[in-house]
PDB file of C-alpha atoms in Angstrom:
ATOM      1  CA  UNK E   1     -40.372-183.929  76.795  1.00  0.00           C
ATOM      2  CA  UNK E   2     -41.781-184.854  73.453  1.00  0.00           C
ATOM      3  CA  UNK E   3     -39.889-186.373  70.457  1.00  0.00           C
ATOM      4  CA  UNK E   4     -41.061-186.520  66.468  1.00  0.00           C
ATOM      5  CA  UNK E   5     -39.106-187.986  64.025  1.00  0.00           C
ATOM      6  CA  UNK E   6     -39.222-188.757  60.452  1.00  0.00           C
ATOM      7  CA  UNK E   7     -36.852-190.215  57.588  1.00  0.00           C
ATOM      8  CA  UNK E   8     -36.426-190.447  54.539  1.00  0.00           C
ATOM      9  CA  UNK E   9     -33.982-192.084  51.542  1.00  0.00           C
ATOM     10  CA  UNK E  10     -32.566-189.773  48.792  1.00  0.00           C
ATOM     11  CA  UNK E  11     -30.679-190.819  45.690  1.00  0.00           C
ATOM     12  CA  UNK E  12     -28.711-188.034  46.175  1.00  0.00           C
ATOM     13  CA  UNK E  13     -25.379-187.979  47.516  1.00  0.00           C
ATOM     14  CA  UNK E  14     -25.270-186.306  50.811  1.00  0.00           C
ATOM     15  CA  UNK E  15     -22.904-183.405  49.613  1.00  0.00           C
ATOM     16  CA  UNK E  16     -26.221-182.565  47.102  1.00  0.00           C
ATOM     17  CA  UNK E  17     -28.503-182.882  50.178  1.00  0.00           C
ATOM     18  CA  UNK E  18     -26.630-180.565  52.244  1.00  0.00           C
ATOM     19  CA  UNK E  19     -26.597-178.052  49.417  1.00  0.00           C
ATOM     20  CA  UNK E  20     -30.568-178.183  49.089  1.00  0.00           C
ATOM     21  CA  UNK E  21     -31.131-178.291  53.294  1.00  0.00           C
ATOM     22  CA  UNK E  22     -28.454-175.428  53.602  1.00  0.00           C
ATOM     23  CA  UNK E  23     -29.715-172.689  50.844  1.00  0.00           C
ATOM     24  CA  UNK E  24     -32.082-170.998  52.724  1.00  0.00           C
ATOM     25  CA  UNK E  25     -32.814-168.445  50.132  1.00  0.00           C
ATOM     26  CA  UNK E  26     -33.995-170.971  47.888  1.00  0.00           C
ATOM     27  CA  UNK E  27     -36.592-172.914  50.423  1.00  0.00           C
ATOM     28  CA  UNK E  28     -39.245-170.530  48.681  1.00  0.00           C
ATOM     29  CA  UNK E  29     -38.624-172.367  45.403  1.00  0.00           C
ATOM     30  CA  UNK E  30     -40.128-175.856  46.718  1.00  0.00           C
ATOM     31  CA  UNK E  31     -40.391-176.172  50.110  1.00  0.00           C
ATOM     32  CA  UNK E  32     -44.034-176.605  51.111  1.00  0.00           C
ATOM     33  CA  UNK E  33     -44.049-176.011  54.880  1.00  0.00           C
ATOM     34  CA  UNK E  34     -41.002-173.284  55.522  1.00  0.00           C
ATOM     35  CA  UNK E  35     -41.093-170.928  52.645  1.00  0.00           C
ATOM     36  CA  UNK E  36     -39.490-168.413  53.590  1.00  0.00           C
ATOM     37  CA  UNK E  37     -36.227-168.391  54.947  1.00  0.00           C
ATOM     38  CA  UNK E  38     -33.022-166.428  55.611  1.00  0.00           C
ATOM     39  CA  UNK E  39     -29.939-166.050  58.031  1.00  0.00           C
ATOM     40  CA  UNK E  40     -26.672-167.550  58.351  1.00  0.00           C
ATOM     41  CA  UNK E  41     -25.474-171.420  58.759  1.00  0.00           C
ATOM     42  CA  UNK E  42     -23.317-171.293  61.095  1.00  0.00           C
ATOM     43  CA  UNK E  43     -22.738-172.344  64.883  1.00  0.00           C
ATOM     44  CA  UNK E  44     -24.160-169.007  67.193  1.00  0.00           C
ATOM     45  CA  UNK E  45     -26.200-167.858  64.422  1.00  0.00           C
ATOM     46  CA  UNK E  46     -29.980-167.042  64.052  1.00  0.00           C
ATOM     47  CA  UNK E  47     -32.171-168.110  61.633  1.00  0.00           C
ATOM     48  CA  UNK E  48     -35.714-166.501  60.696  1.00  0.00           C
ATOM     49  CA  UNK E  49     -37.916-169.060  59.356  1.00  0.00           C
ATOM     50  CA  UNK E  50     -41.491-168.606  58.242  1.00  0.00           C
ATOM     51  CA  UNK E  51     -43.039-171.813  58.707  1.00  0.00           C
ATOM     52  CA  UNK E  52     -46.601-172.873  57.068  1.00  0.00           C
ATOM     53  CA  UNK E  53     -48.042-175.771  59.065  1.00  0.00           C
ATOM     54  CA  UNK E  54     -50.727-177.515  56.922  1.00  0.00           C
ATOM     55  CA  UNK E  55     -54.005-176.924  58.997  1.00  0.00           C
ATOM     56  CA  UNK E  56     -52.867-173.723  61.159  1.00  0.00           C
ATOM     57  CA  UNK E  57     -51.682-170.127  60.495  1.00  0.00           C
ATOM     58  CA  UNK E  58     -47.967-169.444  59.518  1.00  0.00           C
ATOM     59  CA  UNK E  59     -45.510-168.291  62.258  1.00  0.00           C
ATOM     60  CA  UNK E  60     -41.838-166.869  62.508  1.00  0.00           C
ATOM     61  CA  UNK E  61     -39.188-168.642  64.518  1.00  0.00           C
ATOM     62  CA  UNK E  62     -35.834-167.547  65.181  1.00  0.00           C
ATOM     63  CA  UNK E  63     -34.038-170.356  66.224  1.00  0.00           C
ATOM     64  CA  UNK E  64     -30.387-170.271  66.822  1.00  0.00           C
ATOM     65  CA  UNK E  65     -27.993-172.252  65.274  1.00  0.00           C
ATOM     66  CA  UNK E  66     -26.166-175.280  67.286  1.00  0.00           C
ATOM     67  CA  UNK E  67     -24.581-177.492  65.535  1.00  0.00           C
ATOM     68  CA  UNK E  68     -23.323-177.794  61.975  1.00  0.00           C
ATOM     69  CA  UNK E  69     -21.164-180.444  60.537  1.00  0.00           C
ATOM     70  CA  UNK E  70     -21.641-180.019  56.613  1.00  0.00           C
ATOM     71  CA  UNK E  71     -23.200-183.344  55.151  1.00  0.00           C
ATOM     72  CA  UNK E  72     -23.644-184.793  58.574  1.00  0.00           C
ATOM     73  CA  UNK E  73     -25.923-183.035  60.704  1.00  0.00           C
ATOM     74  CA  UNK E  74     -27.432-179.141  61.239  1.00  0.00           C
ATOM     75  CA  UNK E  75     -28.810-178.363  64.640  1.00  0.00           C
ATOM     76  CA  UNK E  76     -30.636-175.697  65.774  1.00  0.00           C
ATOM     77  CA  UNK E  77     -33.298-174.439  69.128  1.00  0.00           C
ATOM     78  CA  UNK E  78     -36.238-172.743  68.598  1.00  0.00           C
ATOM     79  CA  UNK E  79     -38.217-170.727  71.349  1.00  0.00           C
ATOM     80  CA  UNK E  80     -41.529-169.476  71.957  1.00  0.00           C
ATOM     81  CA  UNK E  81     -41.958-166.608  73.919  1.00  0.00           C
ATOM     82  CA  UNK E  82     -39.177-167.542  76.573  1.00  0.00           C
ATOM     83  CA  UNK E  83     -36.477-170.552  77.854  1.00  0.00           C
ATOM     84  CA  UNK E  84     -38.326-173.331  79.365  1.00  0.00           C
ATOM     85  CA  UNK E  85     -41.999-172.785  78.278  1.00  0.00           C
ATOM     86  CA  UNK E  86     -41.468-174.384  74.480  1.00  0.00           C
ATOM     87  CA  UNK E  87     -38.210-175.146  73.504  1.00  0.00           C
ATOM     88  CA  UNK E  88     -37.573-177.242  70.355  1.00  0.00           C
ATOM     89  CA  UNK E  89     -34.518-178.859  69.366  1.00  0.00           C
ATOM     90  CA  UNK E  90     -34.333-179.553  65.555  1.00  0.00           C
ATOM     91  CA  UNK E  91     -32.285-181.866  64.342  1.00  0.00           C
ATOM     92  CA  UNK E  92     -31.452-183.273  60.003  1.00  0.00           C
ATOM     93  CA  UNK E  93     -28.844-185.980  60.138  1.00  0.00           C
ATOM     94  CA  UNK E  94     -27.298-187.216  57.010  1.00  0.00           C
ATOM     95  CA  UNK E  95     -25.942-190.399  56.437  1.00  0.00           C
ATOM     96  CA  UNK E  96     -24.340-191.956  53.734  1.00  0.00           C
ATOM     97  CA  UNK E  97     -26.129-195.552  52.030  1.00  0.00           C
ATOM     98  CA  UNK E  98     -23.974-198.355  50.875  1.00  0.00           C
ATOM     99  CA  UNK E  99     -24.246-198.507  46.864  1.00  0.00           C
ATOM    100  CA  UNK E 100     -25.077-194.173  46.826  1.00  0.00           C
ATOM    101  CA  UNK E 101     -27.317-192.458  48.323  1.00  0.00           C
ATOM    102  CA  UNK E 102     -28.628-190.328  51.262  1.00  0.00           C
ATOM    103  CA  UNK E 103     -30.722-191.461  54.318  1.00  0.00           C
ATOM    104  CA  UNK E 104     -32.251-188.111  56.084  1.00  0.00           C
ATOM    105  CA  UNK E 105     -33.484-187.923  59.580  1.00  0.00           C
ATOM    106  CA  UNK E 106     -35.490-184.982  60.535  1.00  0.00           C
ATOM    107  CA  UNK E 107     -36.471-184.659  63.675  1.00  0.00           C
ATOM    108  CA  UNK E 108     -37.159-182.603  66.970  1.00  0.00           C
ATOM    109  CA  UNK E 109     -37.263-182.227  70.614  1.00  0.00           C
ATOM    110  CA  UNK E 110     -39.761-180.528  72.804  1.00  0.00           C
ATOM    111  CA  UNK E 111     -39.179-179.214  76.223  1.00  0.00           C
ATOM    112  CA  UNK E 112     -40.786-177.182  78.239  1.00  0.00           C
ATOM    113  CA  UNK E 113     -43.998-175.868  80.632  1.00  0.00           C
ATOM    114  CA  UNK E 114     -46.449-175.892  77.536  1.00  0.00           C
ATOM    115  CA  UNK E 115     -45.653-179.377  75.605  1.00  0.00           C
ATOM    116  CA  UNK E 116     -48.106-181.288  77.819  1.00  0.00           C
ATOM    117  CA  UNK E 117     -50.692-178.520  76.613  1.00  0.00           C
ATOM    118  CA  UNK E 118     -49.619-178.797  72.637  1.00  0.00           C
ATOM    119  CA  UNK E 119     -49.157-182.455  72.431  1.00  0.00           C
ATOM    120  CA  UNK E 120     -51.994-182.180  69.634  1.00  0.00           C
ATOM    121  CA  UNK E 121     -49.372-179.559  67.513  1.00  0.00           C
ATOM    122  CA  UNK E 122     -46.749-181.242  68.163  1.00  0.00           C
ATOM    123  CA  UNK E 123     -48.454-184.993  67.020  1.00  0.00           C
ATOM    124  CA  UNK E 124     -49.463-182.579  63.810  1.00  0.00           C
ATOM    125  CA  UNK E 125     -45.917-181.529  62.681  1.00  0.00           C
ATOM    126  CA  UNK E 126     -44.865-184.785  62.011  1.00  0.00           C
ATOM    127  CA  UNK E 127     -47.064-184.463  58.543  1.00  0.00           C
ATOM    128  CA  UNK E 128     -45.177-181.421  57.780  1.00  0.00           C
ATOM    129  CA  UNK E 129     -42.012-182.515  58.425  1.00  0.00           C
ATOM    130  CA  UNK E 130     -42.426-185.555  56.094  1.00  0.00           C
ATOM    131  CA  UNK E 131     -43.744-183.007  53.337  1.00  0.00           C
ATOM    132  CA  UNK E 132     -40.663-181.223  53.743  1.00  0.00           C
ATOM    133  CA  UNK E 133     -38.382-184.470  53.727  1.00  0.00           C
ATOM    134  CA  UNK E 134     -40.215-185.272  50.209  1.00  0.00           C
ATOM    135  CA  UNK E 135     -40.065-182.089  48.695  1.00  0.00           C
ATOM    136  CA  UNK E 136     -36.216-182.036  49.928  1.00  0.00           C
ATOM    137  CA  UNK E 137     -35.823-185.677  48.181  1.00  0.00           C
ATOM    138  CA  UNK E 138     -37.317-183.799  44.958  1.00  0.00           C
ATOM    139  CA  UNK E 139     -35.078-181.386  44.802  1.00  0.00           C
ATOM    140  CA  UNK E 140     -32.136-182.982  45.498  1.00  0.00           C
ATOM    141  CA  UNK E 141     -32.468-185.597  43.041  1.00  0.00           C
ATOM    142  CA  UNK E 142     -33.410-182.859  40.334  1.00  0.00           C
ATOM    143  CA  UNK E 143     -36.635-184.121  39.783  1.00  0.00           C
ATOM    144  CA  UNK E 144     -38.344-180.231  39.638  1.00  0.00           C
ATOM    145  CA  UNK E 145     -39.187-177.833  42.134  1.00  0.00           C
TER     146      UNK E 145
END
């Protein structure tokens, strides 16, 4: 198992953040590593999210929805190819700051026969994920994009 996270503080409340992180049809409009993206949030259902990592070639995933608690956290596992070879559990947690605010936590859980082989990747994302965290902040806080 393999772990990446990243975090960021938005001056945003978190009902704003939630807005931006759940309109998927929207992503296009300013988020730099998944711009495309469609499907349903809700618990069972499955995303399709084309993802632009800087430095490699975009790819779908279709991960399925597993937990969503609006302004608090959306879940959801991602799989390549089949269970157990690379599973990834995404994770955003929102939580409220003292004085206003939003504190996000983006993060994600690898498991399976292949992490040991894409440790590299997996190292990589982290870079993306903290483009998408300020490009979220952006937005959110109506600064463009």
């Amino acid at each position: 198992m393999r772990e990446i996270a990243t975090w960021i503080d938005i001056g945003a409340p978190p009902a704003r953040v939630w807005e931006v992180l759940t309109d998927l049809e929207h992503y296009r409009d300013w988020n730099p590593f998944i711009r495309e993206a469609s499907g349903e949030v809700a618990v069972g259902a499955r995303l399709r999210l084309r993802m632009h990592p800087e430095h490699r070639r975009p790819m779908t995933f279709r991960p399925r929805v597993r937990a969503v608690v609006p302004q608090r956290e959306l879940r959801r596992l991602g799989r390549l190819l089949a269970p157990g070879l690379f599973d990834g559990e995404h994770r955003f947690v929102l939580t409220d700051l003292e004085g206003g605010g939003t504190r996000l936590v983006q993060s994600e859980r690898f498991t399976g026969l292949l992490v040991p082989l894409l440790k590299r990747r997996i190292a990589d994302t982290a870079g993306d994920f903290e483009a998408f965290n300020r490009a979220l902040r952006k937005r959110a806080e109506g600064r463009g994009g």
